[in-house]
Tab-separated table of C-alpha atoms in Angstrom:
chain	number	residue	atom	x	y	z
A	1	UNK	CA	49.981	-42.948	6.948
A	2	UNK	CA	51.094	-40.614	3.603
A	3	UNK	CA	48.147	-43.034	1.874
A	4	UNK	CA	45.826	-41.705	4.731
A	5	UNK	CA	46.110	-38.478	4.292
A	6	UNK	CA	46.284	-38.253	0.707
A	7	UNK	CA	42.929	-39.712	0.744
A	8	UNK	CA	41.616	-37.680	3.263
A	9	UNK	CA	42.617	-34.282	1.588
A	10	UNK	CA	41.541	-35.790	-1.410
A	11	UNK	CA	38.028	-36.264	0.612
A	12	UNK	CA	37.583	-33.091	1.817
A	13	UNK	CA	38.010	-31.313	-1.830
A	14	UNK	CA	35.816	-33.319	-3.579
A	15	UNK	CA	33.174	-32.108	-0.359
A	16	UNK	CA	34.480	-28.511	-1.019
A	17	UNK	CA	33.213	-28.957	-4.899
A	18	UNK	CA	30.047	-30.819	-4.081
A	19	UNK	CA	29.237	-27.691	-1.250
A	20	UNK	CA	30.210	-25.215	-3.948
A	21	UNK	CA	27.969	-26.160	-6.419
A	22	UNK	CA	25.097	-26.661	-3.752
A	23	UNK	CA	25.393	-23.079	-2.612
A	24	UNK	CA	25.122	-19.554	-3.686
A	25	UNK	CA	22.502	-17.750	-5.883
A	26	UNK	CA	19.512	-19.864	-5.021
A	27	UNK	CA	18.834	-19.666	-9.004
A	28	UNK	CA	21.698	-21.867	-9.737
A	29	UNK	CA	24.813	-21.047	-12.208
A	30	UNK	CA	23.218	-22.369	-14.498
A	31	UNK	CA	19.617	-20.742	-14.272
A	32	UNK	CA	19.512	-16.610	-14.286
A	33	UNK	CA	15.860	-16.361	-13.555
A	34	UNK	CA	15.001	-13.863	-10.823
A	35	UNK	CA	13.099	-15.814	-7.792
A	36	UNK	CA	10.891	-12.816	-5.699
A	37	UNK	CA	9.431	-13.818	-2.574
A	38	UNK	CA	6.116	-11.213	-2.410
A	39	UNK	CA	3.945	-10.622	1.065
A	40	UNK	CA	0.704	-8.898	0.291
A	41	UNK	CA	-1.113	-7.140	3.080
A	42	UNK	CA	-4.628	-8.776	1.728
A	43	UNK	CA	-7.282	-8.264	-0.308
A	44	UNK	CA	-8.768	-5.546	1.897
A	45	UNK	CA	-9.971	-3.671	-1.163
A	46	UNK	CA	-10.405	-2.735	-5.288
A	47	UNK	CA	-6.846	-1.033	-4.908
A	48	UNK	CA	-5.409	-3.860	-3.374
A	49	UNK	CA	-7.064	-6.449	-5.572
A	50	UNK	CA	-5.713	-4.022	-8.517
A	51	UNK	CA	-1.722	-3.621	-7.009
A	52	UNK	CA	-2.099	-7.918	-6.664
A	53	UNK	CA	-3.132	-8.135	-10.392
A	54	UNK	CA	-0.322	-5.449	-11.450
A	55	UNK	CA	2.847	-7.129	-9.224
A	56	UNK	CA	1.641	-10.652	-10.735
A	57	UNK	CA	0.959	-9.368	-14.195
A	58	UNK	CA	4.676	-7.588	-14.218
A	59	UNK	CA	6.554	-10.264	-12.861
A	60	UNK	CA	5.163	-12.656	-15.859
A	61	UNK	CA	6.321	-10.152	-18.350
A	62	UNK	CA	9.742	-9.689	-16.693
A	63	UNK	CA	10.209	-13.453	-16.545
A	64	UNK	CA	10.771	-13.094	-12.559
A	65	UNK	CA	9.194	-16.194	-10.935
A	66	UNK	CA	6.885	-14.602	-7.810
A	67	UNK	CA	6.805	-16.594	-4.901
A	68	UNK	CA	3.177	-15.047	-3.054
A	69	UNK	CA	1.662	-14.376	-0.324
A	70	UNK	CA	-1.578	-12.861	1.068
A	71	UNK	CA	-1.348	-11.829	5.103
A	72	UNK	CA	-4.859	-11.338	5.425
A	73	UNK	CA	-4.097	-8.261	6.922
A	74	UNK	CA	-2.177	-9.735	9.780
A	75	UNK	CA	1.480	-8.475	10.207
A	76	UNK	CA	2.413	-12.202	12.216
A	77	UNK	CA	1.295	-13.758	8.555
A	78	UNK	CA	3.479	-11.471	6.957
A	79	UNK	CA	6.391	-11.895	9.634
A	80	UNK	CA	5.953	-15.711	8.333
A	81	UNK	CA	5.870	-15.667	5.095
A	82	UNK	CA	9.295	-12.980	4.557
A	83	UNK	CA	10.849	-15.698	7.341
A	84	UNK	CA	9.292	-18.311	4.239
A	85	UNK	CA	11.634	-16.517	1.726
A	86	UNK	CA	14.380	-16.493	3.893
A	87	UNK	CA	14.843	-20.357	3.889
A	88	UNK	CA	13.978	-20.522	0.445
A	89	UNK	CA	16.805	-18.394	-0.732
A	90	UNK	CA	14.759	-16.340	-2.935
A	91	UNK	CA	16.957	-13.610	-4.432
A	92	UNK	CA	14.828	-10.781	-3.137
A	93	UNK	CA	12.014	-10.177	-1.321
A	94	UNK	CA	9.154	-7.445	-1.464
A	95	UNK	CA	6.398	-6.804	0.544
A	96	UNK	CA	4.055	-3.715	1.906
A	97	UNK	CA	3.781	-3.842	5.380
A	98	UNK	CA	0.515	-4.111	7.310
A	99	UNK	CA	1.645	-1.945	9.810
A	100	UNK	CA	4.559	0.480	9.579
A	101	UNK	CA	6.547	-0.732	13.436
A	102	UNK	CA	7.716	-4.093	14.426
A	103	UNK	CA	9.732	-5.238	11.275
A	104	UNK	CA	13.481	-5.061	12.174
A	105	UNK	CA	13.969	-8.944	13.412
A	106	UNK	CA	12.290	-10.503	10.618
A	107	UNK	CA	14.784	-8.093	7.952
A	108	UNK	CA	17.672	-8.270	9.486
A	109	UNK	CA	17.011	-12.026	9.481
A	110	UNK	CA	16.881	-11.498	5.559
A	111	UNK	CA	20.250	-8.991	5.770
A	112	UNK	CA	22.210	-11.355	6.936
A	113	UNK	CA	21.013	-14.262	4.571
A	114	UNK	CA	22.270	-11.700	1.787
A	115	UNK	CA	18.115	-11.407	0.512
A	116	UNK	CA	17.351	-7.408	-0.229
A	117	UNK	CA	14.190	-6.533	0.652
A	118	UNK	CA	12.227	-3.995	-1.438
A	119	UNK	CA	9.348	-1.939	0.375
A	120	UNK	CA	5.975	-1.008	-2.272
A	121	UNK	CA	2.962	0.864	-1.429
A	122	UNK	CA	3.610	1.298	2.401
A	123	UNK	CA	6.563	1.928	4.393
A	124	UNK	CA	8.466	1.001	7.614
A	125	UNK	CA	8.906	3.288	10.707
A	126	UNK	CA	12.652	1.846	11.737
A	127	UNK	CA	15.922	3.784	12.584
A	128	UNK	CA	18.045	1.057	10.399
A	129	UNK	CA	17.685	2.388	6.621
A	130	UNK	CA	19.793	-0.435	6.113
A	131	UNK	CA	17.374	-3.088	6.075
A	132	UNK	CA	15.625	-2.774	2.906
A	133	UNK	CA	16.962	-1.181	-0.420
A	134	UNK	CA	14.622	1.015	-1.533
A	135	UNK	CA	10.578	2.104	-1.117
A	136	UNK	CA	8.880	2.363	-4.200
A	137	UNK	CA	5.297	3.913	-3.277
A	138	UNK	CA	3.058	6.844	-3.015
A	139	UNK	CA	3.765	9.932	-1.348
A	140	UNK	CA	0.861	9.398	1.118
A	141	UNK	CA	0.909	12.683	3.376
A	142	UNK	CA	0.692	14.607	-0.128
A	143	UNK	CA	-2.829	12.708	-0.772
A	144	UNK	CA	-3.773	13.617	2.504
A	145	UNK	CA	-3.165	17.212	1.846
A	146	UNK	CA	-4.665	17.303	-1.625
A	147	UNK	CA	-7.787	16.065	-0.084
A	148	UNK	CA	-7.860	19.080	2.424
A	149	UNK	CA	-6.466	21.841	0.139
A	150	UNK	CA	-9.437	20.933	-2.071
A	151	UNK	CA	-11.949	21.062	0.920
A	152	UNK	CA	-10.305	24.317	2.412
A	153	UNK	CA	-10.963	26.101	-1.352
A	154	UNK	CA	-14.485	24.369	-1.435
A	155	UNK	CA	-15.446	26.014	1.833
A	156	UNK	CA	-14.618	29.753	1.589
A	157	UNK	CA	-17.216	31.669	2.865
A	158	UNK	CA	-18.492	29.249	5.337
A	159	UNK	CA	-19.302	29.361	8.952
A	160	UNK	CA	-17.410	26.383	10.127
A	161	UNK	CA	-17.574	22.927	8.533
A	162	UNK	CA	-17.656	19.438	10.544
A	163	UNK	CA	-15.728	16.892	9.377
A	164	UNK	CA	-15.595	12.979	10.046
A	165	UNK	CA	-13.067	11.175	9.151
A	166	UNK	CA	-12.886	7.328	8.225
A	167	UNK	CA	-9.266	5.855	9.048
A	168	UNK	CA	-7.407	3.319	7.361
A	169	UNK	CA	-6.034	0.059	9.318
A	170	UNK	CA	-4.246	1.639	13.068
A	171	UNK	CA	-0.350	1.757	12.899
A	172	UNK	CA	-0.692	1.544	8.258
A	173	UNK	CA	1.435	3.983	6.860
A	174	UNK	CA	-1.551	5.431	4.627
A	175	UNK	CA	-3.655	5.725	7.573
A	176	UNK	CA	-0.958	7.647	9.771
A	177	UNK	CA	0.107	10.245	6.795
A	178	UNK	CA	-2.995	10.618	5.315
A	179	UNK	CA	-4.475	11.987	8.440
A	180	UNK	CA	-1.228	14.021	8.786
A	181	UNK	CA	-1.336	15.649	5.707
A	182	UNK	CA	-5.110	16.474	5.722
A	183	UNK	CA	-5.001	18.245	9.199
A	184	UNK	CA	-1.451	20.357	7.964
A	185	UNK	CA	-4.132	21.734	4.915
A	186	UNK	CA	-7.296	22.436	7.282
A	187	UNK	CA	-5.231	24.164	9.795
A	188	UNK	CA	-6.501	27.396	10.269
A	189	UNK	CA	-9.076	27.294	8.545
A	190	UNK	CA	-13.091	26.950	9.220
A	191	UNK	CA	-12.732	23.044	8.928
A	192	UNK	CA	-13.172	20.930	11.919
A	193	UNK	CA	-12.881	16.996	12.436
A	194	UNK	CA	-15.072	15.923	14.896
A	195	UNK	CA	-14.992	12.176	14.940
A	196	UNK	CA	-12.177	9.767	13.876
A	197	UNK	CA	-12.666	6.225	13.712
A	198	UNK	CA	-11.228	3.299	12.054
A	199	UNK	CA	-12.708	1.440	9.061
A	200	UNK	CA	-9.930	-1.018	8.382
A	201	UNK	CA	-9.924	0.205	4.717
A	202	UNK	CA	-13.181	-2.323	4.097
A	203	UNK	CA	-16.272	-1.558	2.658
A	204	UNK	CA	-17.979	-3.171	5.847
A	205	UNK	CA	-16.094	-1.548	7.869
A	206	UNK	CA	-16.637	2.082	6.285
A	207	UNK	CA	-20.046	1.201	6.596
A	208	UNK	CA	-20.246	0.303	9.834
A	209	UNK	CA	-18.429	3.405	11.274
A	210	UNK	CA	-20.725	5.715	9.412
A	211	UNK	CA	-23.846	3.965	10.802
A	212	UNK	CA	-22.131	4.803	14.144
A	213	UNK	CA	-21.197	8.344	13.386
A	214	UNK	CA	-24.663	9.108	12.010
A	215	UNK	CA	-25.832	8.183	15.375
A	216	UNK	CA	-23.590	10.229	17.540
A	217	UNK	CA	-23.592	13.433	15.340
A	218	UNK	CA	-26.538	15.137	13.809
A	219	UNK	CA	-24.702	17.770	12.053
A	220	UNK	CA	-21.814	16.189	9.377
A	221	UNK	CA	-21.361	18.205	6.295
A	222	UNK	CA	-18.495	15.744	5.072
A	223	UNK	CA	-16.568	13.126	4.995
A	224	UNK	CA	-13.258	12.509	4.398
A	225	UNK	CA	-12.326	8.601	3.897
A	226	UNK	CA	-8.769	7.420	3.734
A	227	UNK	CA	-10.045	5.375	0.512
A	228	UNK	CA	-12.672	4.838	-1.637
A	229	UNK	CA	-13.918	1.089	-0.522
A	230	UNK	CA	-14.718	2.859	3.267
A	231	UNK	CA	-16.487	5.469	1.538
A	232	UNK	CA	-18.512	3.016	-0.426
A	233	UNK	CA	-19.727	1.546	2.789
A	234	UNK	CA	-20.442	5.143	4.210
A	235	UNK	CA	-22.390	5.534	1.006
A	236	UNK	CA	-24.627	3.221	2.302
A	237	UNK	CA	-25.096	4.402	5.739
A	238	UNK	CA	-26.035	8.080	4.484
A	239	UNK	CA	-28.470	6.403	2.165
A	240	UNK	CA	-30.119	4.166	4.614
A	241	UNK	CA	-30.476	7.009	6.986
A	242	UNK	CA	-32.300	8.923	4.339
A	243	UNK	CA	-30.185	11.041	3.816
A	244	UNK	CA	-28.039	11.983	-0.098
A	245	UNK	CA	-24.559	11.357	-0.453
A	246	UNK	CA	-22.798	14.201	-2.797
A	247	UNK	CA	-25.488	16.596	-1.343
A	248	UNK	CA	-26.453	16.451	2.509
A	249	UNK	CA	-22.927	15.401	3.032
A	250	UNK	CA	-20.244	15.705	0.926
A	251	UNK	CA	-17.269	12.878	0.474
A	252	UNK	CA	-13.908	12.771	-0.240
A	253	UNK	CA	-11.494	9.610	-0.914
A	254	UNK	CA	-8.191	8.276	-1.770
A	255	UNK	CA	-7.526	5.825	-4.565
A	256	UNK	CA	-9.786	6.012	-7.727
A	257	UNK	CA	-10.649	2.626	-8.397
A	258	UNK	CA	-13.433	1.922	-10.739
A	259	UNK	CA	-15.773	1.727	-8.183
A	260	UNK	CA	-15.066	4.635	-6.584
A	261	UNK	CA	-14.677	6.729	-9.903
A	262	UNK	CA	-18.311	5.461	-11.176
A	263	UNK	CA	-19.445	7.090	-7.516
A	264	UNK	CA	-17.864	10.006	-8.224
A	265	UNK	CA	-18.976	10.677	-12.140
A	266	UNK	CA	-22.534	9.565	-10.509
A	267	UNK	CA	-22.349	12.968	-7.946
A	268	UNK	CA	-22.545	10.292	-4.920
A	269	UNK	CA	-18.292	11.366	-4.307
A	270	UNK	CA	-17.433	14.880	-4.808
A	271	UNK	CA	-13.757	14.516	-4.868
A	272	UNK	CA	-10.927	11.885	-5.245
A	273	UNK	CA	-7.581	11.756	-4.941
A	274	UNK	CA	-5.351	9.099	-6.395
A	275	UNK	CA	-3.315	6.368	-5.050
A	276	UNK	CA	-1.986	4.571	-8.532
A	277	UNK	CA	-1.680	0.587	-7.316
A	278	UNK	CA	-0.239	-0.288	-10.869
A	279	UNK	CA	3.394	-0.736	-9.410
A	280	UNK	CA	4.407	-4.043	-10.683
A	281	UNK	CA	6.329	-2.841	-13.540
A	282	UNK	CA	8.624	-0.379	-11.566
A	283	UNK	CA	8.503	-3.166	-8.664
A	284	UNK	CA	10.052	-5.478	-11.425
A	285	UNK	CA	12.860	-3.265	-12.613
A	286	UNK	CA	13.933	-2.080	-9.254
A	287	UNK	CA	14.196	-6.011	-8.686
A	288	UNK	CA	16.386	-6.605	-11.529
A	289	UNK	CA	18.796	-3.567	-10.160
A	290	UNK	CA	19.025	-4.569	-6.644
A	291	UNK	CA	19.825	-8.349	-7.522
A	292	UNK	CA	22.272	-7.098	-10.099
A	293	UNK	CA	23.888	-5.181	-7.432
A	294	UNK	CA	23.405	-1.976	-8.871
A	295	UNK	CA	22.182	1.106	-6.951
A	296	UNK	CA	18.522	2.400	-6.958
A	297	UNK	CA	16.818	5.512	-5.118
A	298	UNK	CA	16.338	5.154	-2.106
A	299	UNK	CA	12.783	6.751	-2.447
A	300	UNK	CA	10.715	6.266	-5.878
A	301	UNK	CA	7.564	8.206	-5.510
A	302	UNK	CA	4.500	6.917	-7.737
A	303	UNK	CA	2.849	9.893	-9.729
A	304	UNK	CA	-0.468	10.586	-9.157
A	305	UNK	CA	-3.660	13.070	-9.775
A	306	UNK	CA	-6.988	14.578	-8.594
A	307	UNK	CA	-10.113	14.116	-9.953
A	308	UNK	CA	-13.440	15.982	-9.988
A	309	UNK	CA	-17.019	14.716	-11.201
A	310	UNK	CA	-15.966	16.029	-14.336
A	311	UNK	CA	-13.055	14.496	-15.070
A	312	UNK	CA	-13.713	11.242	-13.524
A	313	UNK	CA	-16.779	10.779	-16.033
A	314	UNK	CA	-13.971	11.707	-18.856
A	315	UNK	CA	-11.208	8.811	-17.715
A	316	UNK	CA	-13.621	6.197	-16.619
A	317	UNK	CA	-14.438	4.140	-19.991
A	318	UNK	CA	-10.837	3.857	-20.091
A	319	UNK	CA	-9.706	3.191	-16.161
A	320	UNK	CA	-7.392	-0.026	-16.060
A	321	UNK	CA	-8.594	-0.561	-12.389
């Protein structure tokens, strides 16, 4: 019986040591490279295409290996893949939400794994702080009201001026704030928004709303488009309906891409405000931090500019995006 149970204990510690070595950091003791699971929203757009490139790029440098993955602009995809990283035992996970509601289940899922999640470029609309560590982004209600501050100063001394107004994706934290902050700086004022419509932040889709709004309304003066691939696509519209962009009606946009920069210099956009996508370095340090245990802001705002025709034609030979 004593030679029983010596073995047994002996049995059960040697399964204690194999478990312990099995477990933990999913890097291993012997490995201290960062693993970062990453959920994209898409490739919706330039900006997009250009915050992909930058989180990539920056993760390379850092020596973090990036686990990624494109939603196609479908929150359920994204819901998937951060479950993904959960039973992979990455050692953190970022991502920038599709949508800003629905995301508690799916993080507190990675809370309780011990995974901190990092939010970039968009945030969450949740009562439980708790579930991520920190959102590194733009301060998108500020864009918005750049955007109308600019229009309000632009329009002094006219009778009343008719705005429409191209949204980003429904529920996306740019989409939400950016409208928010734009009506805050036309309040009062002479400037009016008479349509609203969604243009899923695509160049198609910008396109297609204008087409639609050009129908409905006979008297825009401008438009104000939550980023610079929709107003691309309205671009076209107010061309094909003879009309000249810059002139007949005026435009306004968030981002400053390349594309939308070379629009502006060209007199087609009159004004732009900037949403920087280059994030992957700060993405990469904040990773480092939270992994380390070590605490971060809860709230790192990205800065950012204006731009006129003027200085857009100045910056463009060298824009990194």
């Amino acid at each position: 019986m004593l030679r029983k149970l010596v073995a047994a204990a002996a049995a059960v510690s040697l399964f204690g040591a194999l478990t312990a070595c099995g477990s933990g950091d999913s890097s291993g003791a012997a490995d201290d490279t960062i693993t970062m699971g990453f959920a994209q929203v898409g490739a919706e757009s330039g900006w997009r295409t250009a915050n992909t490139k930058s989180v990539q790029e920056a993760a390379e440098r850092a020596g973090i290996e990036l686990k990624f993955s494109d939603a196609q602009q479908k929150q359920e995809n994204q819901i998937k893949a951060i479950r993904s990283f959960v039973q992979q035992r990455v050692d953190v996970i970022a991502f920038s939400p599709v949508v800003e509601t629905g995301w508690d289940t799916v993080l507190l899922e990675a809370q309780r794994a011990g995974i901190p999640v990092i939010l970039t470029d968009r945030s969450i609309d949740s009562d439980d702080t708790s579930l991520y560590e920190t959102f590194l982004g733009s301060d998108f209600v500020e864009e918005g009201r750049k955007a109308g501050a600019w229009l309000v100063e632009e329009s002094q001394g006219e009778s009343s001026v008719n705005v429409v107004e191209l949204e980003g994706t429904t529920g996306a934290a740019p989409a939400i704030d950016r409208h928010t902050g734009f009506a805050e700086a036309i309040a009062g004022s002479n400037i009016e928004i008479i349509a609203s419509q969604t243009g899923d932040f695509t160049r198609s889709g910008g396109k297609q709303v204008m087409e639609a709004f050009l129908k409905a309304h006979d008297d825009i003066d401008v438009v104000y488009s939550h980023n610079d691939d929709m107003g691309l696509g309205a671009i076209e519209a107010i061309e094909a309906a003879g009309l000249t962009p810059g002139e007949d009606i005026k435009l306004i946009t968030v981002d400053a891409v390349k594309d939308g920069m070379q629009a502006l210099a060209d007199g087609r956009i009159n004004f732009i405000v900037e949403c920087n996508p280059l994030l992957g370095d700060q993405l990469m340090e904040l990773a480092k931090k939270v992994v380390a245990g070590e605490e971060v802001p809860e709230r790192v705002v990205v800065e950012e500019t204006t731009f006129t025709q003027e200085q857009a034609a100045e910056v463009l030979p060298d824009r990194k995006y």
